[in-house]
XYZ file of C-alpha atoms in Angstrom:
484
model
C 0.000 0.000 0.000
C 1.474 3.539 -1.068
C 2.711 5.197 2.214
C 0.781 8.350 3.316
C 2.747 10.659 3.030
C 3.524 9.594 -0.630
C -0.401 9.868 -0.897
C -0.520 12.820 0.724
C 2.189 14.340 -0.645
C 0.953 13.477 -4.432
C -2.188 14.765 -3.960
C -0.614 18.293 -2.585
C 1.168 18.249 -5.948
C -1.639 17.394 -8.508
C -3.806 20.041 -6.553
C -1.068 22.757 -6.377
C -0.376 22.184 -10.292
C -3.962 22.482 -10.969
C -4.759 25.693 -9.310
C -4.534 28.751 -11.896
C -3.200 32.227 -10.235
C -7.188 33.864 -9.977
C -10.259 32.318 -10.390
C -13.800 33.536 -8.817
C -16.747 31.898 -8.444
C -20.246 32.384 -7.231
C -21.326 32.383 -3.557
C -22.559 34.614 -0.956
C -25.983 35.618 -3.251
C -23.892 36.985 -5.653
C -22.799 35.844 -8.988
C -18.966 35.809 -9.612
C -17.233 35.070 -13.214
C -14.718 33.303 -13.667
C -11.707 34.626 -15.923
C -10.482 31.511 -17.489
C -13.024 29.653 -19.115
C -14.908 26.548 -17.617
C -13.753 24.371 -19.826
C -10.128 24.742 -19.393
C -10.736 24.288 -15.955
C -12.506 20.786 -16.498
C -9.725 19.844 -18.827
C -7.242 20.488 -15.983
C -9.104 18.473 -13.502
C -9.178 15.751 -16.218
C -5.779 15.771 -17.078
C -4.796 15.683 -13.345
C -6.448 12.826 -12.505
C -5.210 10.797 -14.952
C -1.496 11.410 -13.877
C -2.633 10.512 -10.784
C -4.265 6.538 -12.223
C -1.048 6.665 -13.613
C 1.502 7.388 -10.474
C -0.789 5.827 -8.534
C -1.181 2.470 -10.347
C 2.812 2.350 -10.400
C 3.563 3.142 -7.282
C 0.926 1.039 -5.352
C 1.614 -1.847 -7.842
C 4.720 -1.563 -6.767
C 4.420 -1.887 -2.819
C 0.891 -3.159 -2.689
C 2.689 -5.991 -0.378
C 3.536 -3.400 2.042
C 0.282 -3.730 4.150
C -1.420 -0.425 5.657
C 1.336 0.930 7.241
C 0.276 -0.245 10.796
C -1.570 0.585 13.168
C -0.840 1.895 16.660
C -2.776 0.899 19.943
C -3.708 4.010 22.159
C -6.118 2.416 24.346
C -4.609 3.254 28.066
C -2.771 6.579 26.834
C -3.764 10.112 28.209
C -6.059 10.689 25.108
C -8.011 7.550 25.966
C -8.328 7.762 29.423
C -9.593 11.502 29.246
C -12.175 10.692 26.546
C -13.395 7.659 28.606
C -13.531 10.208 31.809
C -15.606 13.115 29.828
C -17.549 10.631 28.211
C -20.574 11.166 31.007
C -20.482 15.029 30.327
C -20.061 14.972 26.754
C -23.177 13.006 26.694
C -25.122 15.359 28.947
C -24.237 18.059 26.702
C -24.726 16.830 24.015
C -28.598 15.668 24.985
C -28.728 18.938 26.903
C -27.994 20.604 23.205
C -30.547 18.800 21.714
C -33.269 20.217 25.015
C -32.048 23.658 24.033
C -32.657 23.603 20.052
C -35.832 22.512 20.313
C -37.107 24.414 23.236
C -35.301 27.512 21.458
C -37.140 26.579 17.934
C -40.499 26.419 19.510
C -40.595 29.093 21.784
C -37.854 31.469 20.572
C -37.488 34.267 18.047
C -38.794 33.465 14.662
C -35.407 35.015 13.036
C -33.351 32.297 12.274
C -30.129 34.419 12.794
C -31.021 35.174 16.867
C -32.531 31.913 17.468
C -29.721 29.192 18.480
C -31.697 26.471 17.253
C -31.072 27.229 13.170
C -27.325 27.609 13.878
C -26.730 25.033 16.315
C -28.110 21.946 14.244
C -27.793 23.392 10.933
C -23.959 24.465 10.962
C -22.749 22.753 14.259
C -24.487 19.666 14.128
C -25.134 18.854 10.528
C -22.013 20.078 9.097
C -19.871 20.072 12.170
C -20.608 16.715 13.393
C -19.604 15.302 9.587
C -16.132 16.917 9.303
C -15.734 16.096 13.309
C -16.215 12.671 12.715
C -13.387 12.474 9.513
C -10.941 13.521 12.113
C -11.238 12.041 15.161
C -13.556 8.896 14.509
C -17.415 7.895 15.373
C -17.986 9.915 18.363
C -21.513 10.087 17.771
C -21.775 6.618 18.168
C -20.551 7.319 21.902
C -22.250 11.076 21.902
C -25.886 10.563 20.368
C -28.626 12.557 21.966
C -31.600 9.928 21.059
C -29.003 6.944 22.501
C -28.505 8.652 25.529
C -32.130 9.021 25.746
C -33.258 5.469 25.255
C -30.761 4.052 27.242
C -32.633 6.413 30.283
C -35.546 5.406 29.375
C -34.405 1.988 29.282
C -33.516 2.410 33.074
C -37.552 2.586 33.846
C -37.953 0.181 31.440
C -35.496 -3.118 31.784
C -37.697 -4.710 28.135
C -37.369 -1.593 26.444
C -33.777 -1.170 24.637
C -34.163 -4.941 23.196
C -37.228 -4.155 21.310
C -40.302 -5.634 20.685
C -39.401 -7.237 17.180
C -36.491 -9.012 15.481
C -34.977 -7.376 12.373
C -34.838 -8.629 9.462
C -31.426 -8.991 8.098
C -33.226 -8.767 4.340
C -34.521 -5.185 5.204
C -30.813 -3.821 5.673
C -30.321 0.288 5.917
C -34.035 0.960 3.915
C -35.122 2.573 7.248
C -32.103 4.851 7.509
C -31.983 4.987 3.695
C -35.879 6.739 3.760
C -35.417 8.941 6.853
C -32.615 10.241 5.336
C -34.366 10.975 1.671
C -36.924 13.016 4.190
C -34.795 14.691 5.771
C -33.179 16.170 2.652
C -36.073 16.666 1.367
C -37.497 18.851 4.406
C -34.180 20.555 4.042
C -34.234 21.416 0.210
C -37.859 21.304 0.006
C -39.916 22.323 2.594
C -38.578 25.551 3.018
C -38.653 24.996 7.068
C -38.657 28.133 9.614
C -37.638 28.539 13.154
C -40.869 26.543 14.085
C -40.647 24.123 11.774
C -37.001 22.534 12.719
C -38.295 22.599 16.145
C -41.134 20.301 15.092
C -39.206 18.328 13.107
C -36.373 17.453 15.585
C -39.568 16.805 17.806
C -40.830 14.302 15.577
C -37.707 12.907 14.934
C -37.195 12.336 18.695
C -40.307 10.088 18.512
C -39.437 8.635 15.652
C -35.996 7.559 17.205
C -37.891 6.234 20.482
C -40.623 4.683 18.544
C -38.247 2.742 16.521
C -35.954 1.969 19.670
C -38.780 0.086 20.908
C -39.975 -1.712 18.023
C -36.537 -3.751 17.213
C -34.425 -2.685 19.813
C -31.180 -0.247 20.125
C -28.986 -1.798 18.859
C -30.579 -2.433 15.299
C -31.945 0.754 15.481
C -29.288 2.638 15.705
C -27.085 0.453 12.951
C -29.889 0.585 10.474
C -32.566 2.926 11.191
C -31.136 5.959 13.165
C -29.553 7.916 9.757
C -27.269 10.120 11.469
C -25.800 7.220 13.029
C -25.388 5.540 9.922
C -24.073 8.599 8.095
C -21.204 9.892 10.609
C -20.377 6.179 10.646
C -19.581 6.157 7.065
C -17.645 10.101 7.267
C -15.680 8.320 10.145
C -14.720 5.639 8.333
C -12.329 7.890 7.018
C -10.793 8.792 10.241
C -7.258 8.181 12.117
C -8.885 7.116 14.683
C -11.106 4.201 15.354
C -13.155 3.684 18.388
C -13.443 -0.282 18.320
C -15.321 -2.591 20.216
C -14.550 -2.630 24.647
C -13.768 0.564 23.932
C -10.218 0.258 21.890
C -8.659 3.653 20.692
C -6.601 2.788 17.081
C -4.519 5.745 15.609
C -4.473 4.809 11.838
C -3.680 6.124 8.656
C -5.829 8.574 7.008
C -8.570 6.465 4.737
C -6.981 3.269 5.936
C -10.375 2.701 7.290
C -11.901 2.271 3.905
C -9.971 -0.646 3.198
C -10.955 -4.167 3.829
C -15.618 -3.446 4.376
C -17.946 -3.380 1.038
C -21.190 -2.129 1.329
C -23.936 -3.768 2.893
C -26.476 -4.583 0.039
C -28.172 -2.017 -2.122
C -29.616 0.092 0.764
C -26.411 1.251 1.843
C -25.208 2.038 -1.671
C -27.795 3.808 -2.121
C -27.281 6.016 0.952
C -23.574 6.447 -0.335
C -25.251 7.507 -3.656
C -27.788 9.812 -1.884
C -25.400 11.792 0.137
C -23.297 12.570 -3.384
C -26.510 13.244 -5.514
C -28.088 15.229 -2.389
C -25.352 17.792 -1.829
C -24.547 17.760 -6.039
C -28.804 18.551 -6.552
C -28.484 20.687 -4.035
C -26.122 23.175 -5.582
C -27.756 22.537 -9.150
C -31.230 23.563 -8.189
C -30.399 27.063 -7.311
C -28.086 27.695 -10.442
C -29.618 30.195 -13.305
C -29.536 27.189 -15.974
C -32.147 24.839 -13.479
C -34.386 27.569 -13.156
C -34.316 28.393 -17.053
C -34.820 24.560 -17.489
C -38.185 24.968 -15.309
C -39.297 28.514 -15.489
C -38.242 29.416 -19.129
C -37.987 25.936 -21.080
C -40.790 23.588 -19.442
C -43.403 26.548 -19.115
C -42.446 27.558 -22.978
C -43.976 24.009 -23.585
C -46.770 24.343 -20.898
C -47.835 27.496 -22.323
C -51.585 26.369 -24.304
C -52.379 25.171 -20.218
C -50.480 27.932 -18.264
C -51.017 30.775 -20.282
C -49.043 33.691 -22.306
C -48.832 35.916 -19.201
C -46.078 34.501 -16.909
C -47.239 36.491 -13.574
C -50.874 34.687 -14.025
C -49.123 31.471 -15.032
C -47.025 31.093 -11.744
C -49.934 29.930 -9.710
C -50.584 27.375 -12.233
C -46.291 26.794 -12.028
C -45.697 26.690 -8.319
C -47.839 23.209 -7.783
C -45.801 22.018 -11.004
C -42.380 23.125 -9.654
C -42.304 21.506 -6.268
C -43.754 17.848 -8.242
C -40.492 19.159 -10.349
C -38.003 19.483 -7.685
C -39.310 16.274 -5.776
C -38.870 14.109 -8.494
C -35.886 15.385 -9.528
C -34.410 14.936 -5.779
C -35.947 11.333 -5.260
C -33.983 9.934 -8.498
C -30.962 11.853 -8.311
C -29.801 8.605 -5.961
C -31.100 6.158 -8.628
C -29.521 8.188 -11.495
C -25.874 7.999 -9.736
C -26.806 4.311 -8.896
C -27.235 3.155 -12.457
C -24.183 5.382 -14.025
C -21.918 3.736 -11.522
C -23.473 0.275 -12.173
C -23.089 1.109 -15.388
C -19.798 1.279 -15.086
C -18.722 -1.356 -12.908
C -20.062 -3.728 -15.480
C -17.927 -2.049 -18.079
C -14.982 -2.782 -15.660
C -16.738 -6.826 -15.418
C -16.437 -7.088 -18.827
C -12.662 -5.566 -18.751
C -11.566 -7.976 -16.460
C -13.606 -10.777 -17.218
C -13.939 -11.270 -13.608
C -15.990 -14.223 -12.159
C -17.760 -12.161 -9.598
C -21.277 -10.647 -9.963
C -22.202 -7.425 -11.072
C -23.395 -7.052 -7.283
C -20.558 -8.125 -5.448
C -17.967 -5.495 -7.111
C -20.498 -2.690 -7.002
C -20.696 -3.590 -3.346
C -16.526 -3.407 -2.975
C -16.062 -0.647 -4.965
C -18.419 1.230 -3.020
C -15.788 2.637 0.115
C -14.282 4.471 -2.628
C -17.343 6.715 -3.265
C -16.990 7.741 0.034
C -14.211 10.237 -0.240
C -16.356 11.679 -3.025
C -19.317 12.220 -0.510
C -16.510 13.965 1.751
C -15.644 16.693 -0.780
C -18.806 16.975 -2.100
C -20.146 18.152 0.973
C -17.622 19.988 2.340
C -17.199 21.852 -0.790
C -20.459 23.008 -1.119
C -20.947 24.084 3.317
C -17.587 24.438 4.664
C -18.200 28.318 4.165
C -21.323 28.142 6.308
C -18.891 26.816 9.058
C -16.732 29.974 9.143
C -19.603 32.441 8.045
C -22.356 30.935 10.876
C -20.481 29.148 13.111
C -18.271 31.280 14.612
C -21.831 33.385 15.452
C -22.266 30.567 18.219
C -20.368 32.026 21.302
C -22.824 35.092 21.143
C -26.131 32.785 20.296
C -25.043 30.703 23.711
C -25.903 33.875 25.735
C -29.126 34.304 23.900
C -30.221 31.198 22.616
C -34.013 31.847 22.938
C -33.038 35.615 21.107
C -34.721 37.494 23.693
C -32.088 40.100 24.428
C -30.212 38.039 26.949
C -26.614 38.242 27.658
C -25.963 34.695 30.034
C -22.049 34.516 29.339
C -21.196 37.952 28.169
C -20.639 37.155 24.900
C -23.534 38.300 23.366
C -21.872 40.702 21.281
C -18.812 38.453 20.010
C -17.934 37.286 16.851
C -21.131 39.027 15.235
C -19.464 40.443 12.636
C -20.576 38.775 9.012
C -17.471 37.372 7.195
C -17.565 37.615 3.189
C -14.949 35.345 2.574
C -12.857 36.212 -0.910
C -14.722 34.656 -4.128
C -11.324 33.727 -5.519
C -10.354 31.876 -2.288
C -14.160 30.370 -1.942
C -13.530 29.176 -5.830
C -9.818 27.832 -5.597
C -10.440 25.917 -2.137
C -13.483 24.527 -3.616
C -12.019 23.183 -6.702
C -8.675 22.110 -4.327
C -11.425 20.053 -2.159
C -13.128 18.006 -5.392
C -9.764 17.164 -7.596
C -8.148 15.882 -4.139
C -10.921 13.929 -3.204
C -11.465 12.434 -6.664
C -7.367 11.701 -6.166
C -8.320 9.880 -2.922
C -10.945 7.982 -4.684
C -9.168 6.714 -7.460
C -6.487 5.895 -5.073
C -8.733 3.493 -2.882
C -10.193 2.133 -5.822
C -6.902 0.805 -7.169
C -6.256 -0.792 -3.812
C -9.435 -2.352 -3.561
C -8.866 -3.948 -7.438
C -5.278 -5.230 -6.100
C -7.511 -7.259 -3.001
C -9.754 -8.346 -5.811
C -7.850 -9.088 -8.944
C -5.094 -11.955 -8.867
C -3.048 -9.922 -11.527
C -1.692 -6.605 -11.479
C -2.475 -6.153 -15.261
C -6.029 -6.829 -14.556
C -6.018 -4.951 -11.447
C -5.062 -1.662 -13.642
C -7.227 -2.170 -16.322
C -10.010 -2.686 -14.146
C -9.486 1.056 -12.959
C -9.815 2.356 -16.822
C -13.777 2.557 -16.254
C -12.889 3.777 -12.596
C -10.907 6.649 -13.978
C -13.724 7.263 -16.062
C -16.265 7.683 -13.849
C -13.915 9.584 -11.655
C -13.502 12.318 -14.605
C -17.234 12.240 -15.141
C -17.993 13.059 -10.885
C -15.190 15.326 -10.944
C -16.544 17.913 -14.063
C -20.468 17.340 -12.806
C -19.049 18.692 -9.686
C -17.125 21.675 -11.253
C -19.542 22.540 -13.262
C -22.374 23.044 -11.117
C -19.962 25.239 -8.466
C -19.206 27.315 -11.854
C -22.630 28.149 -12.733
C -23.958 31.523 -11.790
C -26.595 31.299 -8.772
C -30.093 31.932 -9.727
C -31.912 35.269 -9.063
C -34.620 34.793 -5.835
């Protein structure tokens, strides 16, 4: 296996190649143009990447008998032993958080930007939580607020955290896989105020104790509970691993991702959602989705809508949200049946005895680093724009004009972070990642392929699909945002 810093230090060069001397982009409700034309940039992501299949297909060829590069035992060490003392607080506070955003969301300011709930699951949670758990392992698995809650419950009740069913192995991750297309969906979709993520996290609570007690805890929170499921995969990534008795494992970065295949198709499918989620998510608000809708579909709807577009728009709205639903609900199907598409391509390649199913299943760990940039690509901003606001929302949570920890007026200053930086970072994040990916996947076609030879043509359609994720991704970060 290539050494990490070789890895590392490869992808630091590919990226730092790539990167012209200015570029802008749009962000911040504004729309930025980029001086150097798309194209050229899409070429250059292209043409990186396939230095990389072929530096990396040497050099891992080449000391693929070299292992993972070890890893090291820190279970006993100061980092363990304070983690295992805190573990009791962090839990409290972390349920405690979970108290405050929804008492703060239902009986606090309406203005999102006062009210600590919008900021505190939105920014800290969602996004925080993910890029938390790529660094320093599956906390949440130790820190969720709905686990700490069923296990007190399950103090009153001795029958409760086993469940009153047995789960079927056959169902898999469709319960986590479903939650999670509703969640997105409320996200994108519903358009949800101050009052609305309040009754949401509500009814997720419910949801979580409901399902607790149908098939128990510990299937529950493996294959129902999504945000279990998905800050298991992000920290899959991780240096460290939090094992079973509690074993702390420094590791190599994405050493994690070696050696596990997906679950059936309801976990690749929740790989494929959280790429086509975040990727629709930037697409819908670009200029050339809302010409697609508002310009070319009602030019064809027009003997039903109507010449006059201000009348028409009544008859649009109902229309649009059918539109944007759809278009959500099979983005995971559409990335599904490309990548199938091309793992069978890769079957044929190879001529490899294995099913269709069983290499789309061990092929699927290298999506994941996709997922990673994807996401953070497209949020990361909201991190250093929103998050920092915290420290002052902590003394006013509920936005009533309290000042608890005289901080109130901290770190309220809105950062506009510089479109060039936004733009270069962004595209930095996405070639890197894709880097990472194609990396994995050659390791992954050494475990599978007796020879070499076949091993590296099996990546061809890999590198492929690779190019194809990589411009989609470009692209859509490119295109100017839509007017409101």
């Amino acid at each position: 296996m290539l050494p990490t810093h070789r890895l590392l230090s490869l992808v630091l060069l590919i990226g730092t190649l790539l990167l012209p001397p200015a570029a802008m982009a749009h962000g911040f409700g504004r729309t930025y143009s980029i001086p150097v034309p798309v194209w050229m940039y899409l070429y250059g992501a292209a043409a990186a990447l396939a230095l990389s299949f072929l530096l990396i297909a040497w050099f891992a060829a080449s000391e693929a008998d070299h292992g993972t590069g070890g890893e090291r035992d820190l279970s006993g060490g100061l980092l363990h032993k304070a983690a295992h003392a805190l573990k009791p607080t962090l839990q409290g506070l972390s349920l405690g958080a979970l108290v405050l955003a929804i008492t703060t969301a239902l009986y606090g300011s309406r203005n999102p930007y006062v009210n600590f709930s919008m900021t505190g699951f939105w920014v800290l949670f969602v996004l925080g939580a993910a890029y938390l758990s790529v660094l320093v392992g599956d906390i949440y698995h130790a820190l969720n607020p709905w686990r700490t809650l069923s296990s007190m419950l399950g103090r009153l009740w001795k029958r409760y955290p086993w469940g009153l069913l047995s789960y079927r192995e056959q169902w898999g991750y469709a319960p986590a896989l479903v939650l999670y297309m509703a969640f997105i969906w409320l996200e994108l979709e519903a358009e949800l105020d101050v009052r609305g993520l309040g009754q949401m996290l509500l009814a997720y609570s419910l949801i979580n104790l409901l399902g607790v007690g149908l098939i128990g805890a510990r299937d529950w929170f493996r294959y129902g509970e999504f945000f279990a499921v998905f800050l298991r995969l992000f920290a899959s990534m991780a240096p460290l691993k939090l094992g079973p008795g509690g074993k702390l494992t420094l590791r190599a970065p994405f050493a994690g991702l070696m050696g596990w295949r997906a679950e059936g198709y309801g976990m690749l499918l929740f790989i494929m959602l959280m790429m086509s989620s975040t990727a629709y998510d930037g697409l819908r608000i670009t200029a050339v989705w809302a010409e697609l809708f508002w310009v070319d579909l009602y030019g064809l709807l027009k003997p039903w809508a109507g010449d006059d577009p201000i009348a028409a728009y009544h008859f649009m709205k109902p229309l649009h949200a059918v539109w944007s639903t759809s278009a959500l609900l099979l983005s995971p199907l559409i990335y599904l049946a490309i990548y199938l598409s091309f793992i069978g391509l890769m079957k044929r390649l190879t001529r490899s005895t294995l099913s269709l199913h069983e290499l789309a299943f061990r092929f699927a760990p290298s999506l994941l680093p996709i997922a990673l940039v994807y996401h953070a690509a497209h949020y990361y901003t909201l991190i250093l724009t929103q998050g920092t606001k915290i420290t002052a929302l902590l003394s006013d949570p509920f936005g009533w004009g309290w000042d608890l920890f005289g901080t109130v007026h901290q770190l309220r200053e809105n950062w506009l972070l510089d479109a060039a930086y936004v733009w270069h970072s962004q595209l930095a994040l996405i070639v890197g990642g894709h880097i990472v990916s194609v990396y994995i996947a050659h390791l992954v076609a050494l475990e599978i392929f007796p020879r070499r030879r076949d091993a590296a043509i099996s990546q061809l359609p890999m590198l492929i699909l690779m190019m194809l994720f990589t411009a989609g991704g470009l692209w859509i970060l490119a295109q100017p945002i839509a007017g409101s």
